[in-house]
mmCIF file of C-alpha atoms (C1' of nucleotides) and ligand atoms in Angstrom:
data_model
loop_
_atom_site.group_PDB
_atom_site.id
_atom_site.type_symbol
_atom_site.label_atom_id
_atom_site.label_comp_id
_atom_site.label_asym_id
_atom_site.label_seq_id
_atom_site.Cartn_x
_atom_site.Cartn_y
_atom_site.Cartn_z
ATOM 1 C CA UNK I 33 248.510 -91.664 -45.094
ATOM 2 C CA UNK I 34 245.783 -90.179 -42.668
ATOM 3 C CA UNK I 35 245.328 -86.516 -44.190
ATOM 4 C CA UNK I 36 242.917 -86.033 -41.393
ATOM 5 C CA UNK I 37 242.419 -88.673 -39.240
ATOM 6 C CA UNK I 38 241.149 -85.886 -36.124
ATOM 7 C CA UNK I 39 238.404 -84.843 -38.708
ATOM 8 C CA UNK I 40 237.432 -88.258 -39.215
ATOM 9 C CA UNK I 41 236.567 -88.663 -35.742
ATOM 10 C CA UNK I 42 234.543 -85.781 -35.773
ATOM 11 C CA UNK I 43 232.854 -86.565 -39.345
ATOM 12 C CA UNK I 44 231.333 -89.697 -37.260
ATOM 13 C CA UNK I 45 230.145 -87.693 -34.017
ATOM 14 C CA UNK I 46 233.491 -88.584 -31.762
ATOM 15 C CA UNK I 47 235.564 -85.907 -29.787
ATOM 16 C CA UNK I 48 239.100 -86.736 -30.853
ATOM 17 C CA UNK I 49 241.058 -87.392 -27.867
ATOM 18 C CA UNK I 50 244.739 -87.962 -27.683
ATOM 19 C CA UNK I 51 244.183 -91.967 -26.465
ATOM 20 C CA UNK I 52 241.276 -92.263 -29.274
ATOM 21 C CA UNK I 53 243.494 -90.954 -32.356
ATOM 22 C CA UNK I 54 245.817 -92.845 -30.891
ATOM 23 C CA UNK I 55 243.604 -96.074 -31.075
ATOM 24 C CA UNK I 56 242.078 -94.841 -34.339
ATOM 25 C CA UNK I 57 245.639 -94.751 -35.901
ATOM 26 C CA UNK I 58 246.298 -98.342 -35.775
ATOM 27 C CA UNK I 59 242.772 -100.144 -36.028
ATOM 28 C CA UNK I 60 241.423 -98.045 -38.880
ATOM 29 C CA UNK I 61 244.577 -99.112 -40.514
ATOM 30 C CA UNK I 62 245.217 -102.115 -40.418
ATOM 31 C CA UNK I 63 244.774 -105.306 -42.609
ATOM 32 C CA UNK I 64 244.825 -107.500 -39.741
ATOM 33 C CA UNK I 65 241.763 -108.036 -37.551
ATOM 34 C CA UNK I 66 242.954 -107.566 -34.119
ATOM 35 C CA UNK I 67 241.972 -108.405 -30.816
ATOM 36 C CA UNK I 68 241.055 -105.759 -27.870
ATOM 37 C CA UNK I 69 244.300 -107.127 -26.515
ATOM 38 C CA UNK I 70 246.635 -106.823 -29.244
ATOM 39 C CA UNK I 71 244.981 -103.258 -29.691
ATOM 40 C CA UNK I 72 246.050 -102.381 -26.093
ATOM 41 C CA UNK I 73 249.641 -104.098 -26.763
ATOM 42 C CA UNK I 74 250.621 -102.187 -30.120
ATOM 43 C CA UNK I 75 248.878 -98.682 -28.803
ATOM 44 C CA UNK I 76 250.745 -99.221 -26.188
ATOM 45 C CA UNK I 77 253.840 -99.172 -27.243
ATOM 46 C CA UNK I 78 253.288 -96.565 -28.480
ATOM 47 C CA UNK I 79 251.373 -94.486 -25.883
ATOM 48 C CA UNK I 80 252.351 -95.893 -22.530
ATOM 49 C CA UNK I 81 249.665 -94.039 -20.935
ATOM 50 C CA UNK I 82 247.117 -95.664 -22.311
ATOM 51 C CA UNK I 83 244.504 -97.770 -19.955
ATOM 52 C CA UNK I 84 242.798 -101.423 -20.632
ATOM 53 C CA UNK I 85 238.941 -99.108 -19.739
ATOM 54 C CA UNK I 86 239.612 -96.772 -22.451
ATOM 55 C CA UNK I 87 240.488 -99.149 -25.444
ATOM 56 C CA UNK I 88 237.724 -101.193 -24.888
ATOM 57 C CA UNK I 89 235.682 -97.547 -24.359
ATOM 58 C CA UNK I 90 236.930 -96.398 -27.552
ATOM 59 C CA UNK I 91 236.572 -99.625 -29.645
ATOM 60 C CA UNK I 92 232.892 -100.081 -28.410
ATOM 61 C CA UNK I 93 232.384 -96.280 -29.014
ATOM 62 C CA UNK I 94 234.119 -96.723 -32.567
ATOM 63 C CA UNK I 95 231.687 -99.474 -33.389
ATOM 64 C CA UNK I 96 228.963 -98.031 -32.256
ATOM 65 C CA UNK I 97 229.823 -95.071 -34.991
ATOM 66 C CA UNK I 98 229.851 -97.322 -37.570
ATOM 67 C CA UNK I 99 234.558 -96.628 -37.939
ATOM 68 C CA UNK I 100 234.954 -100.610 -37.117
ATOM 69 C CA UNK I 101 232.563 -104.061 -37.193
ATOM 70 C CA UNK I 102 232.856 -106.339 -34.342
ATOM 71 C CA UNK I 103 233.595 -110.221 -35.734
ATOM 72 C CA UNK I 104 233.155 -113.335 -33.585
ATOM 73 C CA UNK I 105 234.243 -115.968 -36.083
ATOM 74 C CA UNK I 106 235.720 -118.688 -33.828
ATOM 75 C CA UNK I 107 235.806 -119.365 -29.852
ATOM 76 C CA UNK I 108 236.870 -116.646 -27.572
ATOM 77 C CA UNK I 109 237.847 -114.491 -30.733
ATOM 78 C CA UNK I 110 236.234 -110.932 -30.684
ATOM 79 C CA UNK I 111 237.915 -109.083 -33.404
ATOM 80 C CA UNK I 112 237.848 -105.475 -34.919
ATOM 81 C CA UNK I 113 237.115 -104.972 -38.435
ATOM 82 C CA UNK I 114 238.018 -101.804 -39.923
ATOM 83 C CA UNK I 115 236.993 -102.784 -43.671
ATOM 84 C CA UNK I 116 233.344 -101.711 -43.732
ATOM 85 C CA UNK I 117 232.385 -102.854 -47.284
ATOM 86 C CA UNK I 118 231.192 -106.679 -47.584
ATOM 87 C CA UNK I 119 233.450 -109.121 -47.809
ATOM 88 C CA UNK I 120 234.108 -112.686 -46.717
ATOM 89 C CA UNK I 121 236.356 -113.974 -44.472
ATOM 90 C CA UNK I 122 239.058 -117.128 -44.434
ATOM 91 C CA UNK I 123 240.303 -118.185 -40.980
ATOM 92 C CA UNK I 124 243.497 -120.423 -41.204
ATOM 93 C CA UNK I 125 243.199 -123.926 -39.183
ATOM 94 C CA UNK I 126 246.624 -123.708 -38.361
ATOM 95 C CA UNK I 127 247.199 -120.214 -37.071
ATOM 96 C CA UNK I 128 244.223 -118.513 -36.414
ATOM 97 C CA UNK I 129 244.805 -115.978 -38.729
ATOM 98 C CA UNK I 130 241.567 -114.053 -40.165
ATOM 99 C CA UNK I 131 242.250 -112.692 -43.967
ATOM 100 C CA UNK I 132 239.435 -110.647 -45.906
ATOM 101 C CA UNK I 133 238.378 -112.572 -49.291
ATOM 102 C CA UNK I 134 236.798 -109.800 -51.798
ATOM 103 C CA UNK I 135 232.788 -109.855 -52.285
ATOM 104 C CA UNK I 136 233.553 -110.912 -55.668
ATOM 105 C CA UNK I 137 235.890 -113.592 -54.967
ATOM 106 C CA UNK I 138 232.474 -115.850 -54.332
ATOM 107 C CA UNK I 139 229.209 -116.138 -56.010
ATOM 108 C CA UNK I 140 226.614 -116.708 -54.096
ATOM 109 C CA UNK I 141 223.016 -117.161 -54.898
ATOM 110 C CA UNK I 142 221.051 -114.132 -53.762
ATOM 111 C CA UNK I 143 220.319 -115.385 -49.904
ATOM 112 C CA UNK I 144 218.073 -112.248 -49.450
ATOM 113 C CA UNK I 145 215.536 -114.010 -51.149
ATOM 114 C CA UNK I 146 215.155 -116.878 -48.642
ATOM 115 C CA UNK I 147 211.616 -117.729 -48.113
ATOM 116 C CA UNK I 148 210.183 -116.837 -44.816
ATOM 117 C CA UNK I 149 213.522 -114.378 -43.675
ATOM 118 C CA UNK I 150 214.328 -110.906 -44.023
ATOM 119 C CA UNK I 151 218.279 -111.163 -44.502
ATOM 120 C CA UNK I 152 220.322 -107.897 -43.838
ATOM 121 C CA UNK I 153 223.602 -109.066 -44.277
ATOM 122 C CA UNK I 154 225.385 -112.232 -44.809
ATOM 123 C CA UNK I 155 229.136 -113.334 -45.450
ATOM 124 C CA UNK I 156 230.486 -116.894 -46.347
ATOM 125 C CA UNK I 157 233.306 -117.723 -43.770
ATOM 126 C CA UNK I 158 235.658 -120.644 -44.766
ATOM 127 C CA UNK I 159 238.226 -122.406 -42.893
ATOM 128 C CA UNK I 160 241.108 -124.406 -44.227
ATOM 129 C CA UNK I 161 244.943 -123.454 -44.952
ATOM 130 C CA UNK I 162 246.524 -120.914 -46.481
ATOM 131 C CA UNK I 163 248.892 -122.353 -49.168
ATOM 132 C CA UNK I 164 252.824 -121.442 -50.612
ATOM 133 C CA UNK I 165 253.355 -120.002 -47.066
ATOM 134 C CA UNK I 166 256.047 -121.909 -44.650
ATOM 135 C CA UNK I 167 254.735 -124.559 -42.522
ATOM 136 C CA UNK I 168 253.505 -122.828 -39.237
ATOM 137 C CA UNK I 169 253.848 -124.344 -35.815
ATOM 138 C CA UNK I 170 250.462 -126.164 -35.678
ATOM 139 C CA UNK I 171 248.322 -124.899 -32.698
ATOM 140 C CA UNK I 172 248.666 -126.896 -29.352
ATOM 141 C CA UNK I 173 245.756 -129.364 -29.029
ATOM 142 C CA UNK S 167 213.817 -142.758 -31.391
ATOM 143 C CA UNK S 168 217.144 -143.732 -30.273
ATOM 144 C CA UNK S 169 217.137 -147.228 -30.553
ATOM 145 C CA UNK S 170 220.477 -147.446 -29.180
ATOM 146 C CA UNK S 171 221.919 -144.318 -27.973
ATOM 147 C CA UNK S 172 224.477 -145.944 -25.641
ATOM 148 C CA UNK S 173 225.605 -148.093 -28.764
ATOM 149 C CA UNK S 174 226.163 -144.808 -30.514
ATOM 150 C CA UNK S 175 228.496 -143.296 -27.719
ATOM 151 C CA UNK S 176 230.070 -146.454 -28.121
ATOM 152 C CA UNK S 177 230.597 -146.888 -31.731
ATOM 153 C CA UNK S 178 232.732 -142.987 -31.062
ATOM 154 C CA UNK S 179 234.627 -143.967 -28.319
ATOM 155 C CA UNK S 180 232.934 -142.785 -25.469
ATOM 156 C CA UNK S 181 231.963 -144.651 -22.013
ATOM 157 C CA UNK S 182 228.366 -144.546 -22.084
ATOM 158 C CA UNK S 183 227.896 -143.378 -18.490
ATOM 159 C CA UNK S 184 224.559 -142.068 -16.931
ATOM 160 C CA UNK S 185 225.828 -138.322 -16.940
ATOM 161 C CA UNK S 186 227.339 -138.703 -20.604
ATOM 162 C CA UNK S 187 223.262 -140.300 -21.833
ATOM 163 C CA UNK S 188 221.440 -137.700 -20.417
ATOM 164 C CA UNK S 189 223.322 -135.288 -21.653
ATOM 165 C CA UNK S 190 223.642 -137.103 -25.326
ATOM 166 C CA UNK S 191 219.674 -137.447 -25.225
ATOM 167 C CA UNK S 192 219.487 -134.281 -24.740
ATOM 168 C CA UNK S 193 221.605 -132.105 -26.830
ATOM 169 C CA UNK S 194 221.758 -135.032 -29.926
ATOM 170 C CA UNK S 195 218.428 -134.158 -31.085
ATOM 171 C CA UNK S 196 217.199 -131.047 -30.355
ATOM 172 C CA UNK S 197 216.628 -128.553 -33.254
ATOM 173 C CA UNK S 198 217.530 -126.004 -31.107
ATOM 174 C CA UNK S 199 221.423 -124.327 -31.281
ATOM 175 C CA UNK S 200 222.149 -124.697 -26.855
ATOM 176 C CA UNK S 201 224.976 -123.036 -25.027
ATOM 177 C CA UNK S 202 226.149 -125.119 -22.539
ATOM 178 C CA UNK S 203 224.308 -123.255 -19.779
ATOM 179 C CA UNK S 204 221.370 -123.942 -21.875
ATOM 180 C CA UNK S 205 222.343 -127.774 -21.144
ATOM 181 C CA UNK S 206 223.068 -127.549 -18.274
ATOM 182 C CA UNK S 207 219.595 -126.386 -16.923
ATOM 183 C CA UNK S 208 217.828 -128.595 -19.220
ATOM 184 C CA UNK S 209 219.416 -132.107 -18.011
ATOM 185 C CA UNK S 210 219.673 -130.888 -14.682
ATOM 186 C CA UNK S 211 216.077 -130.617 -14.448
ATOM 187 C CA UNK S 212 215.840 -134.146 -15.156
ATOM 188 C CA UNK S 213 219.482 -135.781 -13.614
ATOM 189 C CA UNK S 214 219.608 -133.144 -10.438
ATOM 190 C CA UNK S 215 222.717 -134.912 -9.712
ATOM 191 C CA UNK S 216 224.794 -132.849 -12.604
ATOM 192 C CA UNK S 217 227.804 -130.994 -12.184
ATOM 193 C CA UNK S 218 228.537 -127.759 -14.302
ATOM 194 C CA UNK S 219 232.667 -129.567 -15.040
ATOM 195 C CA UNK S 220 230.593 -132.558 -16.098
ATOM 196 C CA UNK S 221 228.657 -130.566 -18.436
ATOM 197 C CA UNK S 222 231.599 -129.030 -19.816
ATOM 198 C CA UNK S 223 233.467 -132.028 -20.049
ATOM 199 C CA UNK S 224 231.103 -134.219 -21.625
ATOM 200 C CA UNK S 225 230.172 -131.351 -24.511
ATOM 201 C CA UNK S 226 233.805 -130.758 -25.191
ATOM 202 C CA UNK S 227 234.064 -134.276 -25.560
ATOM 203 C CA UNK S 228 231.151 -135.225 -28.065
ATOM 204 C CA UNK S 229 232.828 -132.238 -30.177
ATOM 205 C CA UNK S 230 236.156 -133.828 -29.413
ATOM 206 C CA UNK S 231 234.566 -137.566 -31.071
ATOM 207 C CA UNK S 232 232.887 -135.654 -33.833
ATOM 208 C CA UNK S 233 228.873 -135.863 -32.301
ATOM 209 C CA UNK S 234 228.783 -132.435 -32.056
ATOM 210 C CA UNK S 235 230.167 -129.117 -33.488
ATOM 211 C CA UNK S 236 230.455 -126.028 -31.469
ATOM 212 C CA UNK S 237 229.568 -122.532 -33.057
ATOM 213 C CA UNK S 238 230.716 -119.427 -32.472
ATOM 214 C CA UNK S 239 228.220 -116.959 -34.561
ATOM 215 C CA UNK S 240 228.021 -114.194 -32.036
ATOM 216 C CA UNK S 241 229.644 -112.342 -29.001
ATOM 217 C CA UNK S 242 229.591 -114.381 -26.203
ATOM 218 C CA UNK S 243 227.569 -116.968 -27.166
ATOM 219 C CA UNK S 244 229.005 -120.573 -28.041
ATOM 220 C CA UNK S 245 226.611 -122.935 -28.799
ATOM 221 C CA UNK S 246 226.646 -126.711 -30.413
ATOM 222 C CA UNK S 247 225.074 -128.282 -33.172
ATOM 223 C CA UNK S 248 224.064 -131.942 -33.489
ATOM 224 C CA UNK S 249 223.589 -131.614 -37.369
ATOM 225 C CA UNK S 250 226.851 -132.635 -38.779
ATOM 226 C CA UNK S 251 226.258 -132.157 -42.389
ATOM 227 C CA UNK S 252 226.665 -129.026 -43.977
ATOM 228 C CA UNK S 253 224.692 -126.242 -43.208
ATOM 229 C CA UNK S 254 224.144 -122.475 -43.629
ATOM 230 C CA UNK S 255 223.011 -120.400 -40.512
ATOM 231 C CA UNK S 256 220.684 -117.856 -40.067
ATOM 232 C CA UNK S 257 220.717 -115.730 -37.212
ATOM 233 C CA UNK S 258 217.335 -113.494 -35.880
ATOM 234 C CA UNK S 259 219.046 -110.199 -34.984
ATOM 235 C CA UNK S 260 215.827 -109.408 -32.675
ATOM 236 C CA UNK S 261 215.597 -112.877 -30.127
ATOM 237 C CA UNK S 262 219.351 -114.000 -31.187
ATOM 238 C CA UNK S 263 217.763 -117.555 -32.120
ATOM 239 C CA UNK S 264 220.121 -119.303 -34.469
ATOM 240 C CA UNK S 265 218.032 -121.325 -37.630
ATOM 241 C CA UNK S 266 219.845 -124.181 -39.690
ATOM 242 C CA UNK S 267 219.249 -123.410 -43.237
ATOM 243 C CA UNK S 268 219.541 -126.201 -45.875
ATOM 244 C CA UNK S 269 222.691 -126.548 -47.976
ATOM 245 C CA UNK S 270 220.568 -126.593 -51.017
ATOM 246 C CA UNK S 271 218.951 -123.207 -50.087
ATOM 247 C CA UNK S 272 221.721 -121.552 -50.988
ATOM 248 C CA UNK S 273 224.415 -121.894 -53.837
ATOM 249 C CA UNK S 274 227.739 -120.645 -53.810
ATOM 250 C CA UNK S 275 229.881 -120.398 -56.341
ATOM 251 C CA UNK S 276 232.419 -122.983 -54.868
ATOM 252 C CA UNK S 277 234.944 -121.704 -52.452
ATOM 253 C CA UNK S 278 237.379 -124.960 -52.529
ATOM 254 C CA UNK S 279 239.069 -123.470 -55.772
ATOM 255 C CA UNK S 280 240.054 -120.166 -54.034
ATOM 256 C CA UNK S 281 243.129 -119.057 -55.243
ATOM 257 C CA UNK S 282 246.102 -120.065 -52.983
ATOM 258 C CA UNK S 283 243.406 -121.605 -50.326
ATOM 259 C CA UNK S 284 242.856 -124.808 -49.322
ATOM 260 C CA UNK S 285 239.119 -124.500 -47.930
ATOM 261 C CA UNK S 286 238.308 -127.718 -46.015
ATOM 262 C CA UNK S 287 234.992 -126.476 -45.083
ATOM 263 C CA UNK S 288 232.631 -123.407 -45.296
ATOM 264 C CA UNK S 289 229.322 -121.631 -44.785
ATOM 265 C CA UNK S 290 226.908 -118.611 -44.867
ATOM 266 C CA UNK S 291 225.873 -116.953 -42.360
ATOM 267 C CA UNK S 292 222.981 -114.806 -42.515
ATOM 268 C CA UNK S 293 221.462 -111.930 -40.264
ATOM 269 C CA UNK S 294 218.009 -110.579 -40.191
ATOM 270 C CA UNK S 295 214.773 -110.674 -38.943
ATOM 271 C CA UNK S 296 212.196 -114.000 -39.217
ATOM 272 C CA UNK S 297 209.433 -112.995 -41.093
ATOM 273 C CA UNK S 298 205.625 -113.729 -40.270
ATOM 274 C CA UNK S 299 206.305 -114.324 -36.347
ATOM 275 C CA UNK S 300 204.841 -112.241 -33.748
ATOM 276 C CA UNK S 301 207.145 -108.997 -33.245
ATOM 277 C CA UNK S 302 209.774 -109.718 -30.725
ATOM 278 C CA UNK S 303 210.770 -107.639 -28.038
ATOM 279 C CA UNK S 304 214.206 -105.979 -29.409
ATOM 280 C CA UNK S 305 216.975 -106.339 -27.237
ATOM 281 C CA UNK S 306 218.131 -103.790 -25.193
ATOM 282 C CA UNK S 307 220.820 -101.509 -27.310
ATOM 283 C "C1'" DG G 77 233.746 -162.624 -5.726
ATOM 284 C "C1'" DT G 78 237.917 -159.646 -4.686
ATOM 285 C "C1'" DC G 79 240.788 -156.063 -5.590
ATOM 286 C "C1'" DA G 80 243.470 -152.665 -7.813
ATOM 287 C "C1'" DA G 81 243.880 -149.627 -11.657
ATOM 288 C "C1'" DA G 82 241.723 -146.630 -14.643
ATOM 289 C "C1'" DC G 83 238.169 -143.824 -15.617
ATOM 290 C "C1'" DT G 84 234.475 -140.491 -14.277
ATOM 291 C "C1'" DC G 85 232.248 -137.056 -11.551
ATOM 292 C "C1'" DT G 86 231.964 -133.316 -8.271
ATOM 293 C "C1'" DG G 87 232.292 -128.741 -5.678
ATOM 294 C "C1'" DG G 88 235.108 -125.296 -5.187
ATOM 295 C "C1'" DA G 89 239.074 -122.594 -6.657
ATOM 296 C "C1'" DT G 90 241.050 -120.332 -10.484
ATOM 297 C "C1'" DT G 91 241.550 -117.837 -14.891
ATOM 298 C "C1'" DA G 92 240.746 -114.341 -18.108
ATOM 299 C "C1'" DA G 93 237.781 -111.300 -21.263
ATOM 300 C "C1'" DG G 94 235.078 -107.741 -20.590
ATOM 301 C "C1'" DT G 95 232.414 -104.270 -17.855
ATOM 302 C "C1'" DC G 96 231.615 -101.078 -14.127
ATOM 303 C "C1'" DT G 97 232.765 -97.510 -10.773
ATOM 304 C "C1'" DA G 98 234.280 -93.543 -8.588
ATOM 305 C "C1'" DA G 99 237.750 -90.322 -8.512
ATOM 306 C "C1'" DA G 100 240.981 -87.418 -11.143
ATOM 307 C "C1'" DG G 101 242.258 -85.030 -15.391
ATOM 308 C "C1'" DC G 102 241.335 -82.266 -19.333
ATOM 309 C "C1'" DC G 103 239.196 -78.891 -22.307
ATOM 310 C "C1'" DG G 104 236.379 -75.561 -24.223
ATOM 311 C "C1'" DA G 105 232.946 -71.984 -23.654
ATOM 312 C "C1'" DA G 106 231.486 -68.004 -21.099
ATOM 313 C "C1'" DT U 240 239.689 -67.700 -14.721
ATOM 314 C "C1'" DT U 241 236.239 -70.641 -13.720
ATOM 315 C "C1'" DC U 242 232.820 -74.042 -14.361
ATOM 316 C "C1'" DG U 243 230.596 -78.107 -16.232
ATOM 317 C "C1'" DG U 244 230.829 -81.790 -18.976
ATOM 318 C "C1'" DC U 245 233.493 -85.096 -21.231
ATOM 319 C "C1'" DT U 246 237.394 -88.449 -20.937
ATOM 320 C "C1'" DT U 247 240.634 -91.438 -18.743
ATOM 321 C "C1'" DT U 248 242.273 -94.323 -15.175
ATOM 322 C "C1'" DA U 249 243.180 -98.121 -11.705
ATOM 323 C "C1'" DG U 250 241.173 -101.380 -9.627
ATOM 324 C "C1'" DA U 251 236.924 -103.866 -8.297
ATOM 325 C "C1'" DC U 252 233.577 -106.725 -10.206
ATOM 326 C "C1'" DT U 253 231.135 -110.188 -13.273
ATOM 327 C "C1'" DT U 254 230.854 -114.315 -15.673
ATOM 328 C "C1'" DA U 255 231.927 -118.206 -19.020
ATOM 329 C "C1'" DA U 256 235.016 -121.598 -18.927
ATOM 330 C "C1'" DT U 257 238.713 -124.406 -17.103
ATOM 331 C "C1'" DC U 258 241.429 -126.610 -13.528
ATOM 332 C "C1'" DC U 259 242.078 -129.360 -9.509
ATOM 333 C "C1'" DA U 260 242.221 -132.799 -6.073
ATOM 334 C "C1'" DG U 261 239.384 -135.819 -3.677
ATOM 335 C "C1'" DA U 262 235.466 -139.176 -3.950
ATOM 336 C "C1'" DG U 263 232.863 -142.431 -6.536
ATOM 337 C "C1'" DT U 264 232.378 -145.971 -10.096
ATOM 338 C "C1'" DT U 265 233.496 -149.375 -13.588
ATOM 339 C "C1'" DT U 266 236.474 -152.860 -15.508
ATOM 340 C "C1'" DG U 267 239.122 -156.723 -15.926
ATOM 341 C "C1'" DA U 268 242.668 -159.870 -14.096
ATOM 342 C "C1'" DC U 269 242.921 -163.229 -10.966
HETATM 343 MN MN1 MN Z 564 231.163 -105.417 -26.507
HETATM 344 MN MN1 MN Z 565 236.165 -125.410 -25.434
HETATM 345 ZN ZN1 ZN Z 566 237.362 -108.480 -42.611
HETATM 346 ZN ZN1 ZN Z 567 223.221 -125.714 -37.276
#
DNA sequence: GTCAAACTCTGGATTAAGTCTAAAGCCGAA
DNA sequence: TTCGGCTTTAGACTTAATCCAGAGTTTGAC
């Protein structure tokens, strides 16, 4: 799966530590969009040693590398976000759940060419449910 | 221009009291995206006798009736929105001001027929720089 | 008008995500 | 082997937001 995952690190100017492979092994991986928290959970498990300082050190210093985007798509939700190409992004009403739509899923009229703004980067976000799934438990309110 | 701003807290089920107005005249019509901090110093300056609970209660409770809608665009900053009809948002990566922009500015190629989605509601969200301004100190990276 | 119940507000305590700090550990080059 | 710099750690700290329990206010029945 990761042929070289330690060189990766390097390629992008980061010393590969045992804790930051570690970290670097799930997030880079995965097609959720996870939380520092649930970072620190599943490394955990697998790396008991492993402190809250340094996965929020190595997330910051993977973002700051350009290895994962930082998302803050709904309240008191920071997520990681290791698919760097554009894309859009769905966020289920009823879980909370994040899911990637493809760039090409969505047409949308060329917003870099909005009068008066320079625009670097844009996304469409959507809410709504996800259908065909079971009925999840709906969240408290 | 508000003929009957009381009327309108009524008409959503809310108790027009003398906290609840001042904050209503406040963050109902400005242009401007506020956090609640940014409320909080605003109507203070004007109702001393404001509590930071009462602030949080009474904003949570417009978006509760449906006055206002709170945003979550960036890290650590929530913010609300008086404009209830759809919008697109622009954000200035240099001063971290949030801009409505028009629904008609943009057109996308409608999200509501997503495959296996059921998108109740949607929007772009744009970073960049304003153009034509006065440069802006950067914030600190 | 009186009074009690329900609603509202307040300051201070509490929570929780995220950052900071200072000491200890690790690692690679000389 | 030793040294210096990088990395990690536990716990202290910060801060937005919520909770709480007492005080104030409004409402409506009588
Ligand atoms: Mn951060
Ligand atoms: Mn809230
Ligand atoms: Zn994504
Ligand atoms: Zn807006």
């Amino acid at each position: 799966m990761s042929p070289n995952l330690s060189q990766r690190l390097k390629d992008s100017g980061i010393q590969p530590s045992a804790q930051r492979l570690a970290v670097a092994q799930y997030v880079l991986s995965t097609d959720d969009h996870p939380s520092a928290d649930q970072v620190l959970a599943k490394v955990q498990s697998l790396v008991p040693m492993l402190s809250r300082a340094t996965v929020y050190n190595t997330l910051n210093l993977f973002v700051e590398k350009g290895l994962l985007k930082q998302l803050v798509l709904a309240e008191g939700k920071v997520v990681f976000d290791p698919v760097l190409s554009p894309h859009h992004h769905f966020i289920d009403d009823d879980t909370g759940r994040i899911e990637d739509v493809p760039w090409d899923a969505i047409r949308v009229s060329d917003p870099a060419r909005l009068e008066g703004y320079d625009v670097t980067e844009y996304m469409v976000v959507m809410r709504g449910r996800k259908l065909g799934g079971p009925r999840k438990l709906q969240k408290k309110r």
